[in-house]
């Protein structure tokens, strides 16, 4: 009798792949977690010798002491959330009409308009921030919260326009036409018919813009330094001298991203996810 | 197509799409188009504002190595992403069992993690006395007296792949899922082995999503600042993005920063062209 080794080989290979993938994906995350609770961790010990939650308590503002070089991140967190909320409101106010126009009208120079909204995905954005910094320095906006918000709106608007126009495109025009034919005005048809149908997509894109703003680093680094300390910038400035504190902030930054993204990933087109961070 | 118009106060008729588009377009012109053009124009101006190639002379003098480094990191990681992501996405398409379901959920995790967190993670994980080296030493694979030095090309690539392979898998997987089983069955019944099915049916049919994902991965690697900044910093060689930050923050030298920016545009020129061409074609 000839034994068939193939299924066994395949299963073994699959299990090896599974274990390897777990190690590669969770390894760096574990490192972050271990550092966030490490009191003493002298190499070559594989694990911290003493565990402490002092950095967590300090970061979350539960305890106050000057001994461990960590500060409360509550102000930075509130600043980041505030910036993100304003960014969402303004980006969506700009993106919804634009996305609607791109989806529903045949526009002369339409290709040129699309081109403008695609460029930021096609080319590196850092030189943009450098020149925005120069512009903002002249205008007195460099190192200010409004300056940082303007940069975040730029990034939010690009995603916002693409997601909203895709959403509006997916709504059959017959719905709005039916409303118009029974006498509804164009705005009425939009607010009563199209907008409610588009709501899930618009909500998803708002959440997406919110997270993009919350996690944004490079633009804030160029335009906001040294006065605007958002959460990602606090993480950066502590990573050089306080590994534990930086790890705590990194883990805190993970929570909203993973949470919100799992909620909205079904509604999102895969391509947008890549623009994050 | 709708041709509704709005009447302005002066009684002029303006198509409503112009009113809808204007705010967003003006914002993009001021905050994107103007800085973009400025970055190119200013790279050709010296400090007094007259035309000169001074910035480029200085850039090539100081940063040729870094430009080559950026290009090689980008090409290497795009190729690795292509191989790993195609293998994984094909595997998820042809074997659908509990293990592939766990794996495809697992590979979604890095997607949602911002680069600044990935950078901090890699910074602690790949350090000379970090978790990776300690774990390898426990297994007896390396000697901790001489740990792996990973704050360089290798570590940077690990970080990029950690983030970009899942992204490419996600896009490619979507494309592979759209291919009907009947194509695979037809090819198999015509006597094609699984290898032939993959190279002759699955990959060619999914060419567009494979190319788009790789184009996006490529241009993202060129433009990423956080990861190389926190992993390699000012060591030589480093990436263009780190050099730009140093030029701006330490020297206030916007001319050379812009010339470096133009080099990063040049590196993505082909992929940007491909991306814009496909995207504009899709929406027509």
XYZ file of C-alpha atoms in Angstrom, chain A residues 10-11 14-15 17-18 21-22 24-32 34-35 41 43-46 94 97-98 100-102 104-108 111 113-124 126-128 130-136 138 150-151 153-154 157-158 162 169 215 217-218 221-222 232 235-236 239 243 246-247 250 253-254 257-258 261-262 265 269-271 273-277, chain B residues 1-2 4 16-17 20-21 23-25 27-36 38-39 42 88 91 95 97 99-100 102-103 106-117 120-125 129 131 134 138 144-145 158 162-163 167 170-171 212 216 219-220 222-223 225-226 229-230 240-242 244-245 248-249 252 254 257-258 261 264-265 268-269 272 275-276 279-280 282-284:
190
model
C 0.435 20.388 3.649
C -0.984 20.380 7.178
C 0.139 25.241 7.343
C 0.829 24.849 11.045
C 3.055 29.111 8.745
C 0.469 29.768 11.447
C 2.832 34.387 11.491
C 1.755 34.599 15.125
C 6.042 37.792 13.587
C 2.850 39.742 14.177
C 2.631 39.489 17.957
C 6.365 39.579 18.700
C 6.761 43.355 18.283
C 3.440 43.954 20.065
C 4.543 41.797 22.991
C 7.735 43.799 23.227
C 5.663 46.969 23.530
C 6.440 44.106 28.254
C 8.178 47.469 28.144
C 14.635 44.709 32.797
C 19.493 41.921 29.673
C 20.073 39.063 29.093
C 16.862 38.334 30.996
C 14.128 37.291 28.560
C -15.894 70.226 2.293
C -20.575 68.435 -1.482
C -17.445 67.755 -3.547
C -21.567 64.426 -4.414
C -20.677 66.663 -7.367
C -18.001 64.234 -8.578
C -23.547 62.828 -9.828
C -22.568 65.462 -12.389
C -20.645 65.378 -15.611
C -18.149 68.132 -14.964
C -16.038 69.933 -17.550
C -10.477 64.864 -14.858
C -10.385 67.987 -10.417
C -9.977 64.235 -9.877
C -6.297 64.590 -10.635
C -5.979 67.174 -7.862
C -7.526 64.798 -5.337
C -5.416 61.816 -6.491
C -2.037 63.547 -6.463
C -1.499 63.279 -2.669
C -1.747 59.480 -2.873
C 0.630 59.247 -5.806
C 3.499 61.422 -4.536
C 5.349 61.666 -1.199
C 6.603 65.355 3.102
C 7.770 68.091 0.657
C 4.215 69.485 0.859
C 7.888 71.512 4.271
C 6.431 74.168 1.985
C 3.255 74.518 4.047
C 5.561 75.193 7.005
C 7.210 78.049 5.091
C 3.813 79.426 4.108
C 2.513 79.117 7.674
C 4.908 83.841 7.059
C -5.378 72.760 8.381
C -2.796 70.078 7.587
C -7.959 68.670 6.954
C -5.821 68.334 3.831
C -10.297 65.846 2.668
C -8.456 63.628 0.181
C -12.932 59.586 -2.467
C -22.005 56.703 -6.834
C -2.635 59.080 14.372
C 2.600 62.316 12.785
C 4.581 63.742 9.867
C 5.888 67.194 13.218
C 6.702 69.766 10.537
C 1.835 60.821 18.484
C 5.164 59.347 21.911
C 7.995 60.440 19.660
C 10.787 57.378 22.914
C 11.065 53.371 26.830
C 6.711 55.605 25.100
C 5.391 52.031 25.105
C 1.975 53.515 21.797
C -2.737 54.876 20.475
C -3.412 51.321 19.300
C -7.311 52.573 15.722
C -8.026 48.886 16.102
C -11.215 50.133 12.093
C -12.788 46.802 12.952
C -13.603 47.837 7.702
C -12.359 50.013 0.274
C -9.059 48.312 0.973
C -6.957 50.955 -0.748
C -6.459 51.821 4.674
C -2.939 52.060 3.310
C -2.761 55.803 3.662
C -2.804 55.586 7.428
C -0.132 56.990 9.704
C -27.394 63.860 -16.492
C -28.765 66.542 -14.231
C -29.747 71.912 -12.350
C -24.669 73.830 -8.940
C -21.697 71.471 -9.215
C -20.489 72.197 -4.518
C -16.908 71.747 -5.677
C -14.696 75.118 -1.404
C -12.885 71.767 -1.585
C -11.016 72.674 -4.765
C -8.650 74.343 -0.261
C -6.722 71.776 -2.326
C -5.206 74.474 -4.549
C -3.954 76.468 -1.564
C -2.901 73.583 0.673
C -1.738 71.066 -1.914
C -1.176 72.374 -5.451
C 0.609 75.545 -4.327
C 3.040 73.783 -1.913
C 3.619 71.049 -4.498
C 6.525 75.590 -4.695
C 8.576 72.542 -3.691
C 12.111 76.549 -4.839
C -0.367 34.501 0.934
C -2.983 30.534 -0.527
C -7.304 26.755 0.625
C -10.199 26.187 6.024
C -6.220 27.929 9.469
C -6.566 30.310 6.522
C -7.344 32.598 11.396
C -4.413 33.724 9.270
C -4.320 37.854 11.855
C -2.910 39.626 8.819
C -5.525 42.372 9.168
C -4.119 43.487 12.507
C -1.085 45.510 11.320
C -3.267 47.419 8.822
C -4.824 49.528 11.501
C -1.679 50.345 13.417
C -0.255 53.800 12.664
C 3.351 54.050 11.511
C 4.394 55.991 14.607
C 3.332 53.042 16.784
C 8.106 52.537 18.486
C 7.353 48.806 18.413
C 10.246 48.029 16.095
C 12.474 50.356 18.051
C 12.086 48.218 21.171
C 11.682 44.833 19.454
C 19.105 43.970 23.663
C 13.032 41.062 22.629
C 16.951 37.953 23.624
C 17.390 31.801 24.402
C 24.051 37.969 23.122
C 27.585 39.327 23.359
C 11.314 44.170 8.624
C 5.343 44.014 8.772
C 3.074 46.888 7.787
C -1.998 45.820 3.185
C -5.888 42.732 1.703
C -6.153 44.344 -1.741
C -2.247 48.789 -7.835
C 0.757 52.041 -3.497
C 5.102 55.107 -3.132
C 4.269 54.757 0.564
C 9.381 56.317 -0.443
C 7.254 58.793 1.515
C 9.172 59.380 7.497
C 8.352 58.015 10.968
C 13.399 58.489 11.541
C 12.841 56.516 14.739
C 15.544 60.953 1.976
C 12.656 61.689 4.340
C 15.001 61.787 7.342
C 14.604 66.462 4.618
C 13.655 66.684 8.293
C 14.571 71.799 7.827
C 14.926 71.374 11.588
C 16.442 75.821 8.070
C 14.553 74.740 2.586
C 15.102 70.047 1.484
C 13.102 70.812 -1.661
C 11.866 66.302 -2.238
C 11.697 61.570 -3.990
C 9.208 62.651 -6.690
C 7.950 57.549 -7.677
C 7.462 59.101 -11.120
C 2.615 57.773 -9.793
C -1.584 55.068 -10.406
C -3.042 58.298 -11.816
C -7.517 55.744 -11.226
C -8.586 58.376 -13.745
C -11.718 53.910 -13.466
C -13.808 56.954 -12.689
C -14.647 57.814 -16.280
